[in-house]
mmCIF file of C-alpha atoms in Angstrom:
data_model
loop_
_atom_site.group_PDB
_atom_site.id
_atom_site.type_symbol
_atom_site.label_atom_id
_atom_site.label_comp_id
_atom_site.label_asym_id
_atom_site.label_seq_id
_atom_site.Cartn_x
_atom_site.Cartn_y
_atom_site.Cartn_z
ATOM 1 C CA MET U 1 -1.007 -26.099 19.223
ATOM 2 C CA GLY U 2 -1.557 -22.374 19.798
ATOM 3 C CA ILE U 3 0.792 -19.520 18.892
ATOM 4 C CA LEU U 4 2.052 -19.103 22.462
ATOM 5 C CA GLU U 5 2.909 -22.818 22.686
ATOM 6 C CA ARG U 6 4.745 -22.658 19.358
ATOM 7 C CA ILE U 7 6.707 -19.604 20.490
ATOM 8 C CA ALA U 8 7.656 -21.340 23.747
ATOM 9 C CA GLU U 9 8.707 -24.466 21.861
ATOM 10 C CA VAL U 10 10.964 -22.529 19.456
ATOM 11 C CA GLU U 11 12.477 -20.545 22.355
ATOM 12 C CA ARG U 12 13.288 -23.798 24.177
ATOM 13 C CA GLU U 13 14.870 -25.202 21.022
ATOM 14 C CA ILE U 14 17.057 -22.080 20.637
ATOM 15 C CA ALA U 15 18.081 -22.230 24.306
ATOM 16 C CA ARG U 16 19.224 -25.865 24.140
ATOM 17 C CA THR U 17 21.024 -25.561 20.785
ATOM 18 C CA GLN U 18 24.750 -24.973 21.121
ATOM 19 C CA LYS U 19 26.083 -22.045 19.132
ATOM 20 C CA ASN U 20 28.792 -23.134 16.725
ATOM 21 C CA LYS U 21 29.549 -23.244 13.017
ATOM 22 C CA ALA U 22 27.580 -26.455 12.488
ATOM 23 C CA THR U 23 24.365 -25.126 14.061
ATOM 24 C CA GLU U 24 24.305 -21.538 12.736
ATOM 25 C CA TYR U 25 21.944 -22.388 9.844
ATOM 26 C CA HIS U 26 19.593 -24.247 12.183
ATOM 27 C CA LEU U 27 19.602 -21.304 14.629
ATOM 28 C CA GLY U 28 18.934 -18.899 11.776
ATOM 29 C CA LEU U 29 15.860 -20.898 10.763
ATOM 30 C CA LEU U 30 14.628 -21.031 14.360
ATOM 31 C CA LYS U 31 15.005 -17.258 14.736
ATOM 32 C CA ALA U 32 13.073 -16.714 11.500
ATOM 33 C CA LYS U 33 10.246 -18.973 12.733
ATOM 34 C CA LEU U 34 10.194 -17.205 16.094
ATOM 35 C CA ALA U 35 9.883 -13.788 14.398
ATOM 36 C CA LYS U 36 7.002 -15.080 12.227
ATOM 37 C CA PHE U 37 5.109 -16.509 15.202
ATOM 38 C CA ARG U 38 5.517 -13.292 17.201
ATOM 39 C CA GLN U 39 4.218 -11.256 14.281
ATOM 40 C CA GLN U 40 1.152 -13.529 14.080
ATOM 41 C CA LEU U 41 0.612 -13.070 17.820
ATOM 42 C CA LEU U 42 0.712 -9.273 17.637
ATOM 43 C CA GLU U 43 -1.095 -8.921 14.306
ATOM 44 C CA PRO U 44 -3.689 -11.713 14.280
ATOM 45 C CA VAL U 45 -5.573 -12.376 11.062
ATOM 46 C CA GLY U 46 -9.302 -11.758 11.274
ATOM 47 C CA LYS U 47 -11.660 -9.325 12.945
ATOM 48 C CA ALA U 48 -9.965 -6.897 15.287
ATOM 49 C CA GLY U 49 -11.021 -6.863 18.893
ATOM 50 C CA ALA U 50 -12.414 -3.868 20.744
ATOM 51 C CA LYS U 51 -10.001 -1.127 21.694
ATOM 52 C CA GLY U 52 -8.912 -0.988 25.292
ATOM 53 C CA GLU U 53 -10.444 1.741 27.404
ATOM 54 C CA GLY U 54 -8.285 4.837 27.527
ATOM 55 C CA PHE U 55 -5.794 3.729 24.888
ATOM 56 C CA ASP U 56 -7.356 5.596 21.949
ATOM 57 C CA VAL U 57 -5.373 8.803 22.507
ATOM 58 C CA VAL U 58 -5.142 11.311 19.639
ATOM 59 C CA LYS U 59 -1.577 12.305 18.786
ATOM 60 C CA THR U 60 -1.247 16.039 19.434
ATOM 61 C CA GLY U 61 1.529 18.563 19.913
ATOM 62 C CA ASP U 62 4.944 18.634 18.268
ATOM 63 C CA ALA U 63 6.177 15.238 19.507
ATOM 64 C CA ARG U 64 5.000 12.236 21.522
ATOM 65 C CA VAL U 65 6.877 10.639 24.428
ATOM 66 C CA ALA U 66 5.824 7.257 25.843
ATOM 67 C CA LEU U 67 6.476 6.712 29.548
ATOM 68 C CA ILE U 68 6.818 2.994 30.206
ATOM 69 C CA GLY U 69 8.024 0.899 33.095
ATOM 70 C CA PHE U 70 7.058 -1.720 35.611
ATOM 71 C CA PRO U 71 4.304 -0.945 38.135
ATOM 72 C CA SER U 72 5.041 1.446 41.003
ATOM 73 C CA VAL U 73 8.282 3.002 39.703
ATOM 74 C CA GLY U 74 7.019 6.607 39.783
ATOM 75 C CA LYS U 75 5.547 7.184 36.313
ATOM 76 C CA SER U 76 2.349 8.820 37.582
ATOM 77 C CA THR U 77 4.266 11.024 40.006
ATOM 78 C CA PHE U 78 6.554 12.163 37.186
ATOM 79 C CA LEU U 79 3.591 12.974 34.910
ATOM 80 C CA SER U 80 1.956 15.060 37.630
ATOM 81 C CA THR U 81 5.268 16.856 38.284
ATOM 82 C CA VAL U 82 6.123 17.939 34.720
ATOM 83 C CA THR U 83 2.598 18.490 33.340
ATOM 84 C CA LYS U 84 -0.674 19.958 34.571
ATOM 85 C CA THR U 85 -2.292 16.528 34.371
ATOM 86 C CA GLU U 86 -3.096 14.821 37.640
ATOM 87 C CA SER U 87 -2.364 11.106 37.390
ATOM 88 C CA VAL U 88 -3.306 8.968 40.383
ATOM 89 C CA ALA U 89 -0.144 8.057 42.283
ATOM 90 C CA ALA U 90 0.095 5.534 45.081
ATOM 91 C CA SER U 91 2.647 3.211 46.626
ATOM 92 C CA TYR U 92 0.825 0.066 45.512
ATOM 93 C CA GLU U 93 1.140 -1.522 42.067
ATOM 94 C CA PHE U 94 -1.178 -1.052 39.054
ATOM 95 C CA THR U 95 -2.457 2.375 40.152
ATOM 96 C CA THR U 96 -2.678 3.457 36.489
ATOM 97 C CA LEU U 97 -4.989 1.242 34.417
ATOM 98 C CA THR U 98 -5.453 3.403 31.303
ATOM 99 C CA CYS U 99 -3.304 5.624 29.090
ATOM 100 C CA ILE U 100 -3.171 9.126 30.620
ATOM 101 C CA PRO U 101 -1.874 11.990 28.420
ATOM 102 C CA GLY U 102 -0.187 15.177 29.584
ATOM 103 C CA VAL U 103 1.693 18.026 27.873
ATOM 104 C CA ILE U 104 5.222 19.275 28.598
ATOM 105 C CA HIS U 105 5.789 22.895 27.541
ATOM 106 C CA HIS U 106 9.447 23.510 26.679
ATOM 107 C CA GLU U 107 11.177 25.911 24.262
ATOM 108 C CA GLY U 108 7.770 26.828 22.869
ATOM 109 C CA ALA U 109 7.041 23.189 21.984
ATOM 110 C CA ARG U 110 4.096 21.115 23.158
ATOM 111 C CA ILE U 111 5.398 17.624 23.906
ATOM 112 C CA GLN U 112 2.709 15.015 24.536
ATOM 113 C CA LEU U 113 3.650 12.702 27.428
ATOM 114 C CA LEU U 114 1.717 9.435 27.776
ATOM 115 C CA ASP U 115 1.642 7.687 31.139
ATOM 116 C CA LEU U 116 1.108 4.039 30.173
ATOM 117 C CA PRO U 117 0.000 1.317 32.585
ATOM 118 C CA GLY U 118 2.809 -0.654 34.193
ATOM 119 C CA ILE U 119 4.207 -3.413 31.996
ATOM 120 C CA ILE U 120 4.551 -6.858 33.519
ATOM 121 C CA GLU U 121 6.788 -9.708 32.423
ATOM 122 C CA GLY U 122 5.108 -11.448 29.497
ATOM 123 C CA ALA U 123 3.591 -8.230 28.096
ATOM 124 C CA SER U 124 4.729 -9.148 24.584
ATOM 125 C CA SER U 125 2.450 -12.187 24.820
ATOM 126 C CA GLY U 126 -0.532 -10.014 25.725
ATOM 127 C CA LYS U 127 -0.395 -10.288 29.525
ATOM 128 C CA GLY U 128 -1.563 -7.376 31.646
ATOM 129 C CA ARG U 129 -2.752 -5.242 28.709
ATOM 130 C CA GLY U 130 0.806 -5.451 27.410
ATOM 131 C CA ARG U 131 -0.266 -5.566 23.775
ATOM 132 C CA GLN U 132 -2.156 -2.237 23.996
ATOM 133 C CA VAL U 133 0.673 -0.583 25.951
ATOM 134 C CA ILE U 134 3.275 -1.657 23.403
ATOM 135 C CA ALA U 135 1.057 -0.599 20.468
ATOM 136 C CA VAL U 136 0.920 2.943 21.879
ATOM 137 C CA ALA U 137 4.686 2.945 22.518
ATOM 138 C CA LYS U 138 5.251 2.207 18.812
ATOM 139 C CA THR U 139 3.573 5.506 17.876
ATOM 140 C CA ALA U 140 5.939 7.573 20.056
ATOM 141 C CA ASP U 141 8.920 9.641 18.964
ATOM 142 C CA LEU U 142 10.821 8.845 22.163
ATOM 143 C CA VAL U 143 10.556 6.219 24.906
ATOM 144 C CA LEU U 144 11.154 7.160 28.536
ATOM 145 C CA MET U 145 11.887 3.922 30.369
ATOM 146 C CA MET U 146 11.231 4.621 34.051
ATOM 147 C CA LEU U 147 13.237 2.313 36.334
ATOM 148 C CA ASP U 148 13.575 1.823 40.070
ATOM 149 C CA ALA U 149 17.187 2.748 40.852
ATOM 150 C CA LYS U 150 17.183 0.391 43.856
ATOM 151 C CA LYS U 151 16.634 -2.683 41.661
ATOM 152 C CA GLY U 152 19.718 -2.306 39.484
ATOM 153 C CA ASP U 153 19.505 -3.355 35.838
ATOM 154 C CA GLN U 154 17.004 -6.178 36.366
ATOM 155 C CA GLN U 155 13.983 -4.139 35.266
ATOM 156 C CA ARG U 156 15.837 -2.660 32.302
ATOM 157 C CA VAL U 157 16.839 -6.086 30.958
ATOM 158 C CA LEU U 158 13.275 -7.448 31.269
ATOM 159 C CA LEU U 159 11.696 -4.385 29.611
ATOM 160 C CA GLU U 160 14.192 -4.398 26.757
ATOM 161 C CA ARG U 161 13.424 -8.087 26.195
ATOM 162 C CA GLU U 162 9.672 -7.428 26.051
ATOM 163 C CA LEU U 163 10.066 -4.516 23.611
ATOM 164 C CA GLU U 164 12.566 -6.457 21.498
ATOM 165 C CA ALA U 165 10.061 -9.312 21.177
ATOM 166 C CA VAL U 166 7.452 -7.019 19.590
ATOM 167 C CA GLY U 167 9.762 -5.300 17.125
ATOM 168 C CA ILE U 168 10.754 -2.151 19.030
ATOM 169 C CA ARG U 169 14.475 -1.439 18.711
ATOM 170 C CA LEU U 170 15.840 1.045 21.251
ATOM 171 C CA ASN U 171 18.728 3.375 20.387
ATOM 172 C CA GLN U 172 19.464 1.452 17.206
ATOM 173 C CA THR U 173 19.488 2.498 13.567
ATOM 174 C CA ARG U 174 17.783 0.603 10.771
ATOM 175 C CA PRO U 175 20.246 -1.847 9.157
ATOM 176 C CA ARG U 176 21.452 -0.657 5.763
ATOM 177 C CA ILE U 177 20.347 -3.800 3.949
ATOM 178 C CA TYR U 178 18.650 -3.522 0.557
ATOM 179 C CA LEU U 179 16.045 -6.211 -0.166
ATOM 180 C CA LYS U 180 14.001 -6.312 -3.351
ATOM 181 C CA ARG U 181 11.682 -9.219 -4.138
ATOM 182 C CA LYS U 182 11.555 -10.395 -7.742
ATOM 183 C CA SER U 183 9.477 -12.839 -9.772
ATOM 184 C CA THR U 184 12.427 -14.770 -11.245
ATOM 185 C CA GLY U 185 16.208 -15.086 -11.032
ATOM 186 C CA GLY U 186 16.694 -16.719 -7.641
ATOM 187 C CA VAL U 187 18.424 -15.112 -4.656
ATOM 188 C CA LYS U 188 21.390 -12.863 -5.475
ATOM 189 C CA VAL U 189 23.476 -11.541 -2.574
ATOM 190 C CA ASN U 190 26.005 -8.696 -2.797
ATOM 191 C CA ASN U 191 27.921 -6.846 -0.101
ATOM 192 C CA THR U 192 29.992 -3.656 0.027
ATOM 193 C CA VAL U 193 31.988 -4.858 3.081
ATOM 194 C CA PRO U 194 33.227 -8.344 4.091
ATOM 195 C CA LEU U 195 30.511 -10.375 5.884
ATOM 196 C CA THR U 196 31.656 -12.234 9.003
ATOM 197 C CA LYS U 197 28.288 -12.981 10.681
ATOM 198 C CA VAL U 198 26.243 -14.394 7.777
ATOM 199 C CA ASP U 199 26.925 -15.948 4.391
ATOM 200 C CA GLU U 200 24.964 -16.373 1.169
ATOM 201 C CA LYS U 201 23.680 -19.824 2.128
ATOM 202 C CA MET U 202 22.277 -18.611 5.453
ATOM 203 C CA ILE U 203 20.639 -15.588 3.797
ATOM 204 C CA ALA U 204 18.965 -17.807 1.184
ATOM 205 C CA THR U 205 17.868 -20.315 3.862
ATOM 206 C CA VAL U 206 16.122 -17.609 5.910
ATOM 207 C CA LEU U 207 14.489 -16.102 2.801
ATOM 208 C CA HIS U 208 13.130 -19.536 1.843
ATOM 209 C CA GLU U 209 11.562 -19.811 5.312
ATOM 210 C CA TYR U 210 9.591 -16.662 4.399
ATOM 211 C CA LYS U 211 8.633 -18.182 1.016
ATOM 212 C CA ILE U 212 10.940 -15.731 -0.791
ATOM 213 C CA PHE U 213 12.775 -17.584 -3.554
ATOM 214 C CA ASN U 214 13.687 -14.672 -5.848
ATOM 215 C CA ALA U 215 15.274 -11.496 -4.487
ATOM 216 C CA ASP U 216 18.197 -9.093 -4.690
ATOM 217 C CA VAL U 217 19.999 -8.506 -1.375
ATOM 218 C CA ILE U 218 22.760 -5.961 -0.732
ATOM 219 C CA PHE U 219 24.534 -5.647 2.646
ATOM 220 C CA HIS U 220 26.094 -2.207 3.180
ATOM 221 C CA ASP U 221 27.602 -3.223 6.530
ATOM 222 C CA ASP U 222 28.455 -6.384 8.475
ATOM 223 C CA TYR U 223 25.089 -7.363 10.026
ATOM 224 C CA ASN U 224 23.941 -10.535 11.782
ATOM 225 C CA ILE U 225 20.981 -12.771 10.934
ATOM 226 C CA ASP U 226 18.671 -11.078 13.475
ATOM 227 C CA GLU U 227 19.130 -7.706 11.769
ATOM 228 C CA PHE U 228 18.479 -9.310 8.372
ATOM 229 C CA ILE U 229 15.231 -10.853 9.721
ATOM 230 C CA ASP U 230 14.200 -7.361 10.880
ATOM 231 C CA ILE U 231 14.519 -6.118 7.295
ATOM 232 C CA ILE U 232 12.473 -9.051 5.967
ATOM 233 C CA GLN U 233 9.713 -8.431 8.510
ATOM 234 C CA GLY U 234 9.664 -4.746 7.579
ATOM 235 C CA ASN U 235 7.601 -3.715 10.611
ATOM 236 C CA ARG U 236 10.330 -2.877 13.099
ATOM 237 C CA VAL U 237 10.213 0.486 14.860
ATOM 238 C CA TYR U 238 13.494 2.210 15.733
ATOM 239 C CA LEU U 239 13.066 4.581 18.671
ATOM 240 C CA ARG U 240 15.397 6.623 20.804
ATOM 241 C CA CYS U 241 15.172 5.798 24.502
ATOM 242 C CA LEU U 242 16.158 7.509 27.735
ATOM 243 C CA TYR U 243 16.619 5.253 30.762
ATOM 244 C CA VAL U 244 15.282 7.240 33.728
ATOM 245 C CA TYR U 245 16.363 5.904 37.126
ATOM 246 C CA ASN U 246 13.967 7.152 39.801
ATOM 247 C CA LYS U 247 14.343 7.085 43.620
ATOM 248 C CA ILE U 248 18.048 8.001 43.566
ATOM 249 C CA ASP U 249 17.622 9.584 46.984
ATOM 250 C CA GLN U 250 17.710 6.031 48.347
ATOM 251 C CA LEU U 251 21.143 5.261 46.826
ATOM 252 C CA THR U 252 24.696 6.046 47.841
ATOM 253 C CA LEU U 253 26.460 8.854 45.974
ATOM 254 C CA THR U 254 28.913 6.358 44.479
ATOM 255 C CA ARG U 255 26.169 4.149 43.034
ATOM 256 C CA MET U 256 24.204 7.155 41.788
ATOM 257 C CA ASN U 257 27.314 8.457 40.000
ATOM 258 C CA GLU U 258 27.863 5.062 38.334
ATOM 259 C CA ILE U 259 24.285 4.967 36.972
ATOM 260 C CA ALA U 260 24.356 8.591 35.811
ATOM 261 C CA ARG U 261 27.458 7.909 33.685
ATOM 262 C CA GLU U 262 25.880 5.007 31.790
ATOM 263 C CA PRO U 263 24.877 5.740 28.137
ATOM 264 C CA HIS U 264 21.387 7.194 27.578
ATOM 265 C CA SER U 265 20.752 7.319 31.354
ATOM 266 C CA VAL U 266 19.385 10.048 33.636
ATOM 267 C CA VAL U 267 18.963 9.841 37.418
ATOM 268 C CA ILE U 268 16.067 11.625 39.149
ATOM 269 C CA SER U 269 13.928 11.645 42.260
ATOM 270 C CA CYS U 270 10.262 12.456 41.690
ATOM 271 C CA GLU U 271 9.538 12.656 45.417
ATOM 272 C CA LEU U 272 12.263 15.246 46.078
ATOM 273 C CA ASN U 273 12.035 16.883 42.628
ATOM 274 C CA LEU U 274 15.727 16.232 41.924
ATOM 275 C CA ASN U 275 17.216 16.588 38.412
ATOM 276 C CA ILE U 276 13.799 16.947 36.725
ATOM 277 C CA ASP U 277 14.866 20.060 34.778
ATOM 278 C CA TYR U 278 17.882 18.229 33.367
ATOM 279 C CA LEU U 279 15.645 15.351 32.265
ATOM 280 C CA ILE U 280 13.388 17.797 30.383
ATOM 281 C CA GLU U 281 16.468 19.165 28.599
ATOM 282 C CA MET U 282 17.528 15.628 27.673
ATOM 283 C CA ILE U 283 14.026 14.870 26.323
ATOM 284 C CA TRP U 284 14.309 17.953 24.078
ATOM 285 C CA GLU U 285 17.767 16.868 22.911
ATOM 286 C CA TYR U 286 16.717 13.271 22.171
ATOM 287 C CA LEU U 287 13.613 14.398 20.290
ATOM 288 C CA ALA U 288 15.973 16.410 18.062
ATOM 289 C CA LEU U 289 13.592 19.362 17.733
ATOM 290 C CA ILE U 290 14.503 22.912 16.714
ATOM 291 C CA ARG U 291 12.639 26.203 17.032
ATOM 292 C CA VAL U 292 12.797 28.809 14.279
ATOM 293 C CA TYR U 293 11.314 32.303 14.348
ATOM 294 C CA LEU U 294 9.438 34.109 11.591
ATOM 295 C CA LYS U 295 9.948 37.682 10.386
ATOM 296 C CA LYS U 296 7.718 39.797 8.157
ATOM 297 C CA PRO U 297 9.396 42.278 5.767
ATOM 298 C CA GLY U 298 9.951 45.619 7.493
ATOM 299 C CA ASN U 299 9.020 44.276 10.936
ATOM 300 C CA ALA U 300 11.022 42.913 13.869
ATOM 301 C CA PRO U 301 10.955 39.088 14.279
ATOM 302 C CA ASP U 302 8.437 37.507 16.640
ATOM 303 C CA LEU U 303 10.619 36.198 19.493
ATOM 304 C CA GLY U 304 7.970 35.545 22.137
ATOM 305 C CA GLU U 305 7.815 32.396 24.261
ATOM 306 C CA GLU U 306 4.915 31.033 22.218
ATOM 307 C CA ASP U 307 6.163 32.292 18.837
ATOM 308 C CA GLY U 308 8.106 30.371 16.242
ATOM 309 C CA LEU U 309 7.842 27.030 14.475
ATOM 310 C CA ILE U 310 8.817 23.691 15.995
ATOM 311 C CA LEU U 311 10.542 21.481 13.426
ATOM 312 C CA HIS U 312 12.696 18.368 13.447
ATOM 313 C CA SER U 313 16.434 18.866 13.222
ATOM 314 C CA ASP U 314 17.867 19.008 9.689
ATOM 315 C CA SER U 315 14.585 20.514 8.459
ATOM 316 C CA THR U 316 14.814 22.718 5.390
ATOM 317 C CA ILE U 317 13.085 25.931 4.359
ATOM 318 C CA GLU U 318 10.639 23.721 2.444
ATOM 319 C CA GLN U 319 9.537 21.953 5.660
ATOM 320 C CA ALA U 320 9.109 25.354 7.304
ATOM 321 C CA CYS U 321 6.912 26.477 4.394
ATOM 322 C CA HIS U 322 4.711 23.400 4.768
ATOM 323 C CA ALA U 323 4.399 24.073 8.510
ATOM 324 C CA ILE U 324 3.229 27.646 7.830
ATOM 325 C CA HIS U 325 0.766 26.871 5.014
ATOM 326 C CA ARG U 326 0.328 23.989 2.598
ATOM 327 C CA THR U 327 0.484 26.250 -0.498
ATOM 328 C CA LEU U 328 3.479 28.379 0.528
ATOM 329 C CA ALA U 329 6.154 26.035 -0.870
ATOM 330 C CA GLY U 330 4.617 26.302 -4.348
ATOM 331 C CA GLN U 331 4.739 30.102 -4.182
ATOM 332 C CA PHE U 332 8.254 30.273 -2.694
ATOM 333 C CA ARG U 333 10.771 32.625 -4.338
ATOM 334 C CA TYR U 334 13.590 32.958 -1.781
ATOM 335 C CA ALA U 335 14.197 33.324 1.943
ATOM 336 C CA ILE U 336 16.434 35.511 4.088
ATOM 337 C CA VAL U 337 17.901 33.773 7.148
ATOM 338 C CA TRP U 338 19.584 35.138 10.275
ATOM 339 C CA GLY U 339 21.308 32.560 12.463
ATOM 340 C CA THR U 340 23.997 29.879 12.788
ATOM 341 C CA SER U 341 22.910 27.978 9.663
ATOM 342 C CA THR U 342 24.271 30.730 7.381
ATOM 343 C CA LYS U 343 27.833 31.708 6.417
ATOM 344 C CA PHE U 344 26.975 35.346 7.032
ATOM 345 C CA SER U 345 23.924 36.961 8.604
ATOM 346 C CA PRO U 346 21.550 37.764 6.990
ATOM 347 C CA GLN U 347 21.873 35.515 3.960
ATOM 348 C CA ARG U 348 19.576 34.907 1.007
ATOM 349 C CA VAL U 349 18.941 31.157 0.595
ATOM 350 C CA GLY U 350 16.908 28.686 -1.447
ATOM 351 C CA ILE U 351 14.203 26.231 -0.464
ATOM 352 C CA THR U 352 16.681 23.402 0.290
ATOM 353 C CA HIS U 353 18.617 25.386 2.925
ATOM 354 C CA VAL U 354 18.926 23.424 6.215
ATOM 355 C CA LEU U 355 17.850 25.362 9.312
ATOM 356 C CA HIS U 356 19.384 25.467 12.797
ATOM 357 C CA HIS U 357 17.825 26.005 16.222
ATOM 358 C CA GLU U 358 16.714 29.631 16.810
ATOM 359 C CA ASP U 359 17.246 30.759 13.214
ATOM 360 C CA VAL U 360 15.100 33.694 12.032
ATOM 361 C CA ILE U 361 13.573 33.363 8.554
ATOM 362 C CA GLN U 362 11.822 35.782 6.227
ATOM 363 C CA ILE U 363 10.094 34.203 3.208
ATOM 364 C CA THR U 364 9.414 36.026 -0.034
ATOM 365 C CA LYS U 365 6.761 34.706 -2.411
ATOM 366 C CA LYS U 366 6.666 34.902 -6.213
#
């Protein structure tokens, strides 16, 4: 029996098992087996196959955004609208067959946008180049899920299911569960809050399914068995996602307003160029990037459109030093900062000072 047949068999078993107190251990074991089989499907043991044409795209710029969706939802049109890259757009499905990169220029940052081929149902099993598409999506800093506004939430549910099956968690944070494997001592479970979704027996049962018989486990919040399996697997990717509903010009104002108010959602029309600027602003916000400017002693700061450093939010002076030159942090003495990150402006700070967007920094070396 192949991996796909085993996955289908376990999924059928989960579907026909009633959820109650008596079956929770059995369901936990089935979910652990399903996660193992899916990992084997996506990371087969043995010689790797040839790379798909067009998928070997070098990561460039300050951040990477993956544009995914079902065929013919407007991904290629969007790429051509916001970048200088011309991606073939047509009204029929599967126009894009390879990964096409473009660059969005915003706030002095170069954001790499990847137009991925349309995902079809069953992509997590390798259908329709789904495995290559999902592998590229895992390397992104943000996922743009392009949806057809006329089709409601059907596409969103199917895409989320495909990404969930391959270990991509959208708009979620990594569970605060500590797991350390040991050579002896058995399984010891501790928790800092009351656990209502799992117990020590279920945790040990799932660990035994993974051939882990000695480990320390600490739950820092009330998590379920699926989140614990994610920690055991250790290969889950937690990405922020914007749900982009295209073709809103074909909806009523009432329906468009309902979609726009949903969490993590933006409504646009690529054909009529509606709300594209707002989407770019939301991409910048979700990437959590900041731009800081540099100043040389005795000179005015460089405040041009292409000047400054692009850093992730909560970056410190040390990260800024590394971005300027790899040896600068070792020669750092102090920095003077103008901006909202200081109590008064200018202020002399140390290397651990956290920067804000549009701060100006002057670094003094030893």
